[in-house]
mmCIF file of C-alpha atoms in Angstrom:
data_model
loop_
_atom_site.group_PDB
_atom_site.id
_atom_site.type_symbol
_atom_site.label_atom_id
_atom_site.label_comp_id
_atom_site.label_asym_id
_atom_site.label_seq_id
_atom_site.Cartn_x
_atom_site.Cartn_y
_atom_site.Cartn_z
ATOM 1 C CA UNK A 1 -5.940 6.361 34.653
ATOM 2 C CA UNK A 2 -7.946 6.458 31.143
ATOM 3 C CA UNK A 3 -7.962 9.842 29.319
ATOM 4 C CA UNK A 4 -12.035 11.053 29.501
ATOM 5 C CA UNK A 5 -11.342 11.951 25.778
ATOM 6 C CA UNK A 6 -10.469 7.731 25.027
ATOM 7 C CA UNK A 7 -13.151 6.284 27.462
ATOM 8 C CA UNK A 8 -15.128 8.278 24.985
ATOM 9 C CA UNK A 9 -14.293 6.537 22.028
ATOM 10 C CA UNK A 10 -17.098 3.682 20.991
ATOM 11 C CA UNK A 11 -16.108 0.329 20.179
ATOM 12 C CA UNK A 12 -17.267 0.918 16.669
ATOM 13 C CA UNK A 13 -14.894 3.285 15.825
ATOM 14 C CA UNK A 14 -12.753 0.458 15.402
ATOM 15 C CA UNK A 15 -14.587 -1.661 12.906
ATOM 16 C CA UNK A 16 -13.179 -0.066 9.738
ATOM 17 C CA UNK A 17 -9.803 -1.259 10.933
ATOM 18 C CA UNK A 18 -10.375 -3.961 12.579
ATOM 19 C CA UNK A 19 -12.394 -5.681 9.380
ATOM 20 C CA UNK A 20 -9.368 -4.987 7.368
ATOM 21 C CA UNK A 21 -7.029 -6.994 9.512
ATOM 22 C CA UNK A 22 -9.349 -9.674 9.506
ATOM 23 C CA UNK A 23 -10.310 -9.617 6.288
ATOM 24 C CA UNK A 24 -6.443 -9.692 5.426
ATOM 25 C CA UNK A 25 -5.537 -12.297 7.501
ATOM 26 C CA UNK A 26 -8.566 -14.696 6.904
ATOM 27 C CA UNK A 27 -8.024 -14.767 3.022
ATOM 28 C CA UNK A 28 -4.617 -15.824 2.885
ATOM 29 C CA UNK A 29 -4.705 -18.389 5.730
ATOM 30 C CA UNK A 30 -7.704 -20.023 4.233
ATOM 31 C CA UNK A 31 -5.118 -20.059 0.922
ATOM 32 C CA UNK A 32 -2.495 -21.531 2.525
ATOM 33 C CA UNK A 33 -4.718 -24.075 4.039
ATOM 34 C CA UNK A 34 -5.744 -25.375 0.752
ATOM 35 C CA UNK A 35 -4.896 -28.288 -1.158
ATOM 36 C CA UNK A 36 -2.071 -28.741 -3.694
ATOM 37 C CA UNK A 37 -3.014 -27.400 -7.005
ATOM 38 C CA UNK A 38 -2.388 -30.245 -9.762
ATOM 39 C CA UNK A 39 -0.885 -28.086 -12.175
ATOM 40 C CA UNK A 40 2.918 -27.559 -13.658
ATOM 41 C CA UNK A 41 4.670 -25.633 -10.611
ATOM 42 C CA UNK A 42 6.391 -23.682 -12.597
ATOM 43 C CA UNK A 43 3.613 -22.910 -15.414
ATOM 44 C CA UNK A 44 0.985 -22.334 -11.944
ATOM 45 C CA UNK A 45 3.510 -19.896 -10.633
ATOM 46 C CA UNK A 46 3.893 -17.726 -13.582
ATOM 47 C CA UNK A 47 -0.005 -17.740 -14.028
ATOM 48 C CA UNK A 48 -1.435 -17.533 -9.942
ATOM 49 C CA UNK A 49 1.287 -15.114 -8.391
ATOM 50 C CA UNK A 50 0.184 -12.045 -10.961
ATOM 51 C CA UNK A 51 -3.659 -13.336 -10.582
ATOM 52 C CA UNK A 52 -3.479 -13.051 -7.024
ATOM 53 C CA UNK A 53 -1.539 -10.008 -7.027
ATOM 54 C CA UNK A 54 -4.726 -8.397 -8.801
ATOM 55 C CA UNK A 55 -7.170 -9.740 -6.209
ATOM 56 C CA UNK A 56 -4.650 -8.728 -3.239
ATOM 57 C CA UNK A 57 -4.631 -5.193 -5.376
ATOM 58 C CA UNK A 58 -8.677 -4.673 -5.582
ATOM 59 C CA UNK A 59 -8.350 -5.903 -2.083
ATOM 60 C CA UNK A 60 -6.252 -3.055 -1.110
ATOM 61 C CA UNK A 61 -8.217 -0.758 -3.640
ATOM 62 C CA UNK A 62 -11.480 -1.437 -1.734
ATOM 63 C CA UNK A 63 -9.570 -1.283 2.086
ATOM 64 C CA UNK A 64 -8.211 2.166 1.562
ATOM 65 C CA UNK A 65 -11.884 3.143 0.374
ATOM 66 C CA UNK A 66 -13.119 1.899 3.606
ATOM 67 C CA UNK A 67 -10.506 3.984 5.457
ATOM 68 C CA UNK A 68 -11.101 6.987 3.335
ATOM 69 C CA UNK A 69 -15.216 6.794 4.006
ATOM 70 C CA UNK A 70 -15.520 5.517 7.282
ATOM 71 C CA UNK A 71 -12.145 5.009 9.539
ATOM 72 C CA UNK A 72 -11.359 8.810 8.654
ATOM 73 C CA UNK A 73 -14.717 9.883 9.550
ATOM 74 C CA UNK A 74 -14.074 8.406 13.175
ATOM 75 C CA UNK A 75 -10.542 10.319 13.388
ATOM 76 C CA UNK A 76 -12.539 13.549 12.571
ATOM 77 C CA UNK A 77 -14.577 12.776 15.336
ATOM 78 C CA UNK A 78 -12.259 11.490 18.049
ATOM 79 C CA UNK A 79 -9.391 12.972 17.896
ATOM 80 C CA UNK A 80 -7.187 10.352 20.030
ATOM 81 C CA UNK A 81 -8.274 8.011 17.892
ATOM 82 C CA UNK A 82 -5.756 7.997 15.323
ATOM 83 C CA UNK A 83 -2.722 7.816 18.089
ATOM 84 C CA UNK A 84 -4.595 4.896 19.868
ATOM 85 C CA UNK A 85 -4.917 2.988 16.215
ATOM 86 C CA UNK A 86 -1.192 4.041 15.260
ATOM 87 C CA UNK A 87 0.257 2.850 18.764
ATOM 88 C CA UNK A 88 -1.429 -0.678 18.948
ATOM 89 C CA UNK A 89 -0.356 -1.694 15.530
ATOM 90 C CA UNK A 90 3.061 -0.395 16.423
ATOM 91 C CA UNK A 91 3.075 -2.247 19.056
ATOM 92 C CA UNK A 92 1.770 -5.259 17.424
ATOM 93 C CA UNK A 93 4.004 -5.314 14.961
ATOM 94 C CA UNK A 94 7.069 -5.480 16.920
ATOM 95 C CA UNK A 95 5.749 -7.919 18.801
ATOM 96 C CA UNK A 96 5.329 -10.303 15.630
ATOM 97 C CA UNK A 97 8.713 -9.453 14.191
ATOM 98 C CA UNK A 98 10.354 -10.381 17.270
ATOM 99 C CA UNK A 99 8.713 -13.574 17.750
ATOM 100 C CA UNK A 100 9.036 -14.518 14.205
ATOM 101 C CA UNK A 101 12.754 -13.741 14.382
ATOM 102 C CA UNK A 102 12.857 -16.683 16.883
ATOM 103 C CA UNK A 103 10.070 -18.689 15.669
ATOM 104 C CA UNK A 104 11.048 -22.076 14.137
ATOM 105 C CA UNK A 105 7.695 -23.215 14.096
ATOM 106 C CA UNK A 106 4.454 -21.915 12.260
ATOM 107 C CA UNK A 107 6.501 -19.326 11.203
ATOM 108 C CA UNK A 108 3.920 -19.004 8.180
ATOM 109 C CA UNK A 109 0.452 -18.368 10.517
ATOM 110 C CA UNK A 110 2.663 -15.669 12.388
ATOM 111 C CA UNK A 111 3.475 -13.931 8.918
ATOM 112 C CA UNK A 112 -0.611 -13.700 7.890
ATOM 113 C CA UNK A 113 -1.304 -11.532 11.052
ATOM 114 C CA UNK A 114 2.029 -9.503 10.485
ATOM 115 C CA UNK A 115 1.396 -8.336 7.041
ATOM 116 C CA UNK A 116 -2.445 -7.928 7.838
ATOM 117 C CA UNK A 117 -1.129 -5.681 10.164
ATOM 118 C CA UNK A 118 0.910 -3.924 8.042
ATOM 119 C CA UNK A 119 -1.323 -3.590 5.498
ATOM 120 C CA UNK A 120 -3.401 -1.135 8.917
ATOM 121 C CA UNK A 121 -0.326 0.531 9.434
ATOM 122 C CA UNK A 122 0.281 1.646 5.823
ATOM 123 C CA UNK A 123 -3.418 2.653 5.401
ATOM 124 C CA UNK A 124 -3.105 4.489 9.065
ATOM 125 C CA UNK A 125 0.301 6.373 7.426
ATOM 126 C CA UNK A 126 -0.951 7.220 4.112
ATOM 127 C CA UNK A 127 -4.396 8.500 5.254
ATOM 128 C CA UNK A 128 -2.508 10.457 7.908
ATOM 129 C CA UNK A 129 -0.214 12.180 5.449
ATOM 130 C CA UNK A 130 -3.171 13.208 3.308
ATOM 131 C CA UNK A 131 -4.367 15.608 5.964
ATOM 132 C CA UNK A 132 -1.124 17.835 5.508
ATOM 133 C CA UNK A 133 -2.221 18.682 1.850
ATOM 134 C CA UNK A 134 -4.218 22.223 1.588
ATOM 135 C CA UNK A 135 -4.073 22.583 -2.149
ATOM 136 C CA UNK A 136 -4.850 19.518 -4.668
ATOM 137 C CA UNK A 137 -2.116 21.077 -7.148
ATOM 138 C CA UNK A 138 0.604 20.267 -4.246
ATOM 139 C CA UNK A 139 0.108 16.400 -5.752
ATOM 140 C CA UNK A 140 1.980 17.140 -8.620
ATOM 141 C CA UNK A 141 5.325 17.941 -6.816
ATOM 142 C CA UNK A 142 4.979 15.080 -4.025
ATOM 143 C CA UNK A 143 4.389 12.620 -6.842
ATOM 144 C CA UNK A 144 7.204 14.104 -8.453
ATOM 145 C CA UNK A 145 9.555 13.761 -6.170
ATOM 146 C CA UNK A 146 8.204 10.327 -4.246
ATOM 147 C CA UNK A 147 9.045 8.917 -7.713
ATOM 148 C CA UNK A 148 12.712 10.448 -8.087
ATOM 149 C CA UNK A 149 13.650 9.172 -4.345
ATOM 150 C CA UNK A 150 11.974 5.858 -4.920
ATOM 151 C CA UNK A 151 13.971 5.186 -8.312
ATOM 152 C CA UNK A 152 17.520 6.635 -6.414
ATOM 153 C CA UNK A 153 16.654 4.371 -3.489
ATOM 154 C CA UNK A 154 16.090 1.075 -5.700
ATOM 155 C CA UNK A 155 19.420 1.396 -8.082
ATOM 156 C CA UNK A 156 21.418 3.632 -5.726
ATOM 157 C CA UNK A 157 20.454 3.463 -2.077
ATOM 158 C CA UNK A 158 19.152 1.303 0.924
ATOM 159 C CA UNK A 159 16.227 -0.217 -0.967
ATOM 160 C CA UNK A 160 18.587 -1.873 -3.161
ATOM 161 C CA UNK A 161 20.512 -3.461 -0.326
ATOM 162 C CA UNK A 162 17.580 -4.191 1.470
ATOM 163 C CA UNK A 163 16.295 -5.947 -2.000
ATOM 164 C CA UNK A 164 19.582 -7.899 -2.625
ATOM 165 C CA UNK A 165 19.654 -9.333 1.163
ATOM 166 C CA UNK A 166 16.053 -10.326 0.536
ATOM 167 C CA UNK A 167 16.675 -12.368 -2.348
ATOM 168 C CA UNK A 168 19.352 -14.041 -0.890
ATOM 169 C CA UNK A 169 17.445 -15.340 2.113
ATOM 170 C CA UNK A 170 14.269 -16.630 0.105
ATOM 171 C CA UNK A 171 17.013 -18.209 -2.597
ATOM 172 C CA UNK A 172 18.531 -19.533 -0.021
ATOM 173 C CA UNK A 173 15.011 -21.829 0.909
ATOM 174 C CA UNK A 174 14.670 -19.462 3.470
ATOM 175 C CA UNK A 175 16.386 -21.246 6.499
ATOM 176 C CA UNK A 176 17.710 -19.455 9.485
ATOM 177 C CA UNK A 177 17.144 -15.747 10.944
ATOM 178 C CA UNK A 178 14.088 -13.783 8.983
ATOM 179 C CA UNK A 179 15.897 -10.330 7.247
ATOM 180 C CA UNK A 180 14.351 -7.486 9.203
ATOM 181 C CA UNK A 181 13.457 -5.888 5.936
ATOM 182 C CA UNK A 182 11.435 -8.888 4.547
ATOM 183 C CA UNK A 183 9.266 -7.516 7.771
ATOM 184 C CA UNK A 184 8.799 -4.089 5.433
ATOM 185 C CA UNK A 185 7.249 -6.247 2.615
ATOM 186 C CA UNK A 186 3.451 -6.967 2.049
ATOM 187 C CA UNK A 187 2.937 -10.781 1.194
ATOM 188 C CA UNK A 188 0.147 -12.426 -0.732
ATOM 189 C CA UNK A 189 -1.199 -16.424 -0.373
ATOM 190 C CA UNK A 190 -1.254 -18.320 -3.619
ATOM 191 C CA UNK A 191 -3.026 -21.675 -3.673
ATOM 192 C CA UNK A 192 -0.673 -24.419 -3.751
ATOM 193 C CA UNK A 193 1.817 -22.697 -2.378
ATOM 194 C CA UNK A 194 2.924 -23.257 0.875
ATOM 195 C CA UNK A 195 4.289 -19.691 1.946
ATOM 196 C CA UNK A 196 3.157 -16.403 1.602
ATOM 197 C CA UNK A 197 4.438 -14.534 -1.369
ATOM 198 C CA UNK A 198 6.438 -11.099 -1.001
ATOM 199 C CA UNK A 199 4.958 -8.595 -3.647
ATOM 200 C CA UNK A 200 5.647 -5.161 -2.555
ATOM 201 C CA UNK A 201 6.946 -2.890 -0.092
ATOM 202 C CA UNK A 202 5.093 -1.204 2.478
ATOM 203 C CA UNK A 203 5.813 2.332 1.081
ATOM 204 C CA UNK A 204 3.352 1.213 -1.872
ATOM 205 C CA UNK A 205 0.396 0.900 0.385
ATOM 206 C CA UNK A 206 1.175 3.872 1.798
ATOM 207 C CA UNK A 207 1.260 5.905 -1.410
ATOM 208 C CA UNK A 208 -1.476 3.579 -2.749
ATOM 209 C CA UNK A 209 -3.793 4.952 0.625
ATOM 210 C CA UNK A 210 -2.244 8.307 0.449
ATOM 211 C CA UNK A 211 -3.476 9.259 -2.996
ATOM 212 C CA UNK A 212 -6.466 7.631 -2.690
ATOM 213 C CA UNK A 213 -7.303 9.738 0.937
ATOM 214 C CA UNK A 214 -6.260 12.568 -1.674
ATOM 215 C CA UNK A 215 -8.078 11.968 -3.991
ATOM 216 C CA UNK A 216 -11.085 12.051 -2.005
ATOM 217 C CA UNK A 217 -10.290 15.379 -0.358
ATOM 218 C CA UNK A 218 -9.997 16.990 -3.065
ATOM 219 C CA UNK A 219 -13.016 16.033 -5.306
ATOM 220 C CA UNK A 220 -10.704 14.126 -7.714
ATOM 221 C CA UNK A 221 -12.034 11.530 -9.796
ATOM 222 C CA UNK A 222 -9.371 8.646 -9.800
ATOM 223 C CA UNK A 223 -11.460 5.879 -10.265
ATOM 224 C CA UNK A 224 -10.617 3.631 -13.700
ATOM 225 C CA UNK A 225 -14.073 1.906 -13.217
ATOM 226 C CA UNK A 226 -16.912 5.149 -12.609
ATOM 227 C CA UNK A 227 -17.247 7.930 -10.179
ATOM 228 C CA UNK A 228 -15.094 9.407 -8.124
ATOM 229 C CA UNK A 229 -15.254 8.061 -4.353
ATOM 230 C CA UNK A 230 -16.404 11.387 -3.136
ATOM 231 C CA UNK A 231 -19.610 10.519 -5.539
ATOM 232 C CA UNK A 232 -19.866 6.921 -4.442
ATOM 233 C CA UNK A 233 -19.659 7.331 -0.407
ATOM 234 C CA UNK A 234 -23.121 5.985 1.773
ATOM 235 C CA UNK A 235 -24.041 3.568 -0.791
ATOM 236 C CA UNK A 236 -23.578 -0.418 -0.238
ATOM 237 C CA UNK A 237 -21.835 -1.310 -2.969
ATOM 238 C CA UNK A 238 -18.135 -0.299 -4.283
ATOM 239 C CA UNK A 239 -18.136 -2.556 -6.900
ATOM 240 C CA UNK A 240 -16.922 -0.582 -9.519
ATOM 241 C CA UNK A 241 -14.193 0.813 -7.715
ATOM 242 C CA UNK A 242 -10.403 0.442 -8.751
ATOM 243 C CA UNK A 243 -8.134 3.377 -8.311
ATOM 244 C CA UNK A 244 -5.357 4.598 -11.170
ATOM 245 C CA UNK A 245 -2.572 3.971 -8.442
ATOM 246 C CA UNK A 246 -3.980 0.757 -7.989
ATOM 247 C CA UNK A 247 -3.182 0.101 -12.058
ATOM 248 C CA UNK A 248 -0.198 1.487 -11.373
ATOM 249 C CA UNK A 249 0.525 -0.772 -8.721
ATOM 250 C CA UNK A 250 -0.705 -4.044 -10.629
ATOM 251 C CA UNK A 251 1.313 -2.703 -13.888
ATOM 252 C CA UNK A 252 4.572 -2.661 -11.504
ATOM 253 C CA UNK A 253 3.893 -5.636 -10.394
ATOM 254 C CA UNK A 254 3.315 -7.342 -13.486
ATOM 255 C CA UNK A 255 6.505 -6.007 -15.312
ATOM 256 C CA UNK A 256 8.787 -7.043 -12.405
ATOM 257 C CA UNK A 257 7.272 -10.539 -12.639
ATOM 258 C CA UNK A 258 7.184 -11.119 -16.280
ATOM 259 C CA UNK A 259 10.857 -10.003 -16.535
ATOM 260 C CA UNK A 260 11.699 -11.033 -13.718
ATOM 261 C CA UNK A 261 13.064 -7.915 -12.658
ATOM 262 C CA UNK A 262 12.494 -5.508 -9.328
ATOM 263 C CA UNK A 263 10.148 -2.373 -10.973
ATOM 264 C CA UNK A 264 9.877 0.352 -8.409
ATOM 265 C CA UNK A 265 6.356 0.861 -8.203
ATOM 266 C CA UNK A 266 5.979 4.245 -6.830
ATOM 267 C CA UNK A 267 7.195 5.980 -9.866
ATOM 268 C CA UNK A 268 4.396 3.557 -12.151
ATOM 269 C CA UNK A 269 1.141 4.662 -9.490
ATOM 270 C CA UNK A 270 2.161 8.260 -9.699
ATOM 271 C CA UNK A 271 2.252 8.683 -13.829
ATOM 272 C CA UNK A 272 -1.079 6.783 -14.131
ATOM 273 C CA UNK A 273 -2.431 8.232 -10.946
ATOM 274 C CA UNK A 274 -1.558 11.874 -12.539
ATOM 275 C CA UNK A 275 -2.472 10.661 -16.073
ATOM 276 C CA UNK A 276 -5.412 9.832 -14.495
ATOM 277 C CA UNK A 277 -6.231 13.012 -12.688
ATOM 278 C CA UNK A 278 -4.918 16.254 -14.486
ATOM 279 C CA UNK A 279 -6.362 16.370 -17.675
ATOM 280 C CA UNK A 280 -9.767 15.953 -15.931
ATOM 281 C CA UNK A 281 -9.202 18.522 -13.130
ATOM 282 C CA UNK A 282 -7.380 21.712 -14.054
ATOM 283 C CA UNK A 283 -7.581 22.889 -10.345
ATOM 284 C CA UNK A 284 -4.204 19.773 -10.338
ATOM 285 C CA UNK A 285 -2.643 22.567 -13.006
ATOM 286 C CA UNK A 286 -2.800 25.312 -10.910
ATOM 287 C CA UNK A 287 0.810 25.150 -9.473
ATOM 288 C CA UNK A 288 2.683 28.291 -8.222
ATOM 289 C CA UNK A 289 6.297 29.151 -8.780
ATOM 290 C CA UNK A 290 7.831 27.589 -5.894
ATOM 291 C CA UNK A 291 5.591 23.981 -6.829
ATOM 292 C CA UNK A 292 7.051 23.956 -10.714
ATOM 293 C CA UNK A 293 10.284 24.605 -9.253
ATOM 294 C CA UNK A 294 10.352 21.354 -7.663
ATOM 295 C CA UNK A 295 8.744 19.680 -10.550
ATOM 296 C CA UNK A 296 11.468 20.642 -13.220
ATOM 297 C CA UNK A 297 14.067 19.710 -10.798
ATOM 298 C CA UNK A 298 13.019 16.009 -10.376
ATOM 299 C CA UNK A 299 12.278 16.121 -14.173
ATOM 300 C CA UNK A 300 16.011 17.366 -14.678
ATOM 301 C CA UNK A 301 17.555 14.942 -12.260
ATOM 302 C CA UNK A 302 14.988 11.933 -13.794
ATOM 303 C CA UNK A 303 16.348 13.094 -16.919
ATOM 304 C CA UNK A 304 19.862 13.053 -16.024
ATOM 305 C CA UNK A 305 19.417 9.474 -14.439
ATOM 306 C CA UNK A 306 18.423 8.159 -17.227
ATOM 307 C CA UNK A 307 20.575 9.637 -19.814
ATOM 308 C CA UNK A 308 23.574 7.650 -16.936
ATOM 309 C CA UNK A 309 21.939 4.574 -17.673
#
């Protein structure tokens, strides 16, 4: 038997959502669908991949608006709603990983769907984990120490293994098994290329959708482009919208592939996102004891890791 409090919940309460995972799996199979590009492959590479890496990144920029605006609005109001949203994806993403573990065939249309549906997950987490703050000075300490954990799991921890069994598989032509943790990566479509590109890790969106939900909550004005998304919300058009984390994200990005090197990107989205933020807002500066505690211990340890290198 249905719960009264989900036979309550409207259809429409799923539109934010739901246009994001269409609008993320539409785009890149209508990429990969295209014809060959009659450029130098290697010269096209180097150009397209950070291109569409912006486009995917405004993308993203403009999907976690939608979230923040509208899809959050609906959790407010329905409070089942988020468990529903969480537990389908979920689901739905198992589903895909399993099949594409034993999929020999249009292995690449199962991907689109999978990281479109990642991409709802991450923006479900990060929006989610924006609820818990109370105080828009408790960014400065989470930022602080997302970015020491993300930099000790990259050169010391499980994202490096995870990173180095990766490469191997996509060197490799990518025959045989899919790595389970190429299912935590978010993939882009280039044209005239005929597989979806890995560009990031999940945790990104996640931080990307977190700080902008936090933004938002907090009156902060994060937005490279104009006003703040608090100013911007019940008009039409978001055009000028593209968040400092987002910068971050694309500046990451951009590094890694130019050098050819993996950049953690968390640590990148938090400096510009709180480079960004605190000299406009001193309510950020505000922190008590037990908050620049925390801070001058990931500074010290940051400081420390990088005096070891």
């Amino acid at each position: 038997m249905i719960p009264a409090s989900v036979r309550q919940i409207p259809a429409r309460a799923f539109l934010p959502a739901g246009g994001v995972f269409v609008t993320f799996s539409l785009v890149p199979l209508g990429l990969l669908t295209a014809g060959p590009i009659f450029l130098d492959g290697t010269a096209a590479a180097r150009f397209l991949v950070p291109l569409f890496a912006l486009i995917f990144i405004v993308m993203l920029s403009m999907a976690c608006a939608v979230f923040t605006l509208y899809q959050e609005t609906f959790f407010t109001r329905f409070p089942g709603l988020r468990r529903i949203m969480v537990l389908g994806s979920f689901t739905l993403g198992i589903g895909l990983v399993l099949l594409l573990r034993h999929a020999d065939i249009q292995r690449e249309v199962l991907f689109v769907p999978a990281s479109a549906n990642l991409v709802v997950f991450a923006l479900l987490l990060g929006n989610f984990l924006a609820t818990g703050l109370t105080r828009p000075s408790e960014l400065v300490p989470v930022c602080s120490v997302m970015s020491v954990a993300d930099l000790l799991s990259v050169f010391a921890g499980p994202s490096k293994q995870m990173v180095e069994g990766i490469d191997v598989f996509y060197r490799d032509g990518r025959v045989g098994p899919v790595p389970w943790s190429d299912f935590l990566l978010v993939k882009i479509a280039v044209p005239g290329v005929d597989h979806l590109v890995p560009v990031f890790g999940v945790a990104d969106v996640v931080i990307l959708a977190f700080l902008v939900a936090a933004a938002h909550k907090f009156r902060l004005d994060d937005n490279l482009l104009g006003r703040a998304l608090a100013e911007v919300q019940g008009r039409r058009c978001l055009a000028r919208w593209f968040p400092a984390a987002g910068a971050g994200l694309f500046l990451a990005l951009l590094a890694a592939h130019s050098f050819n090197l993996f950049i953690p990107a968390l640590p990148v989205m938090a400096v510009l996102f709180l480079g960004y933020t605190l000299p406009r807002h001193p309510k950020m500066r505000m922190l008590r004891s037990s908050e620049w505690v925390v801070v001058i211990v990931c500074l010290t340890l940051l400081s420390g890791w990088a005096i070891r290198s």
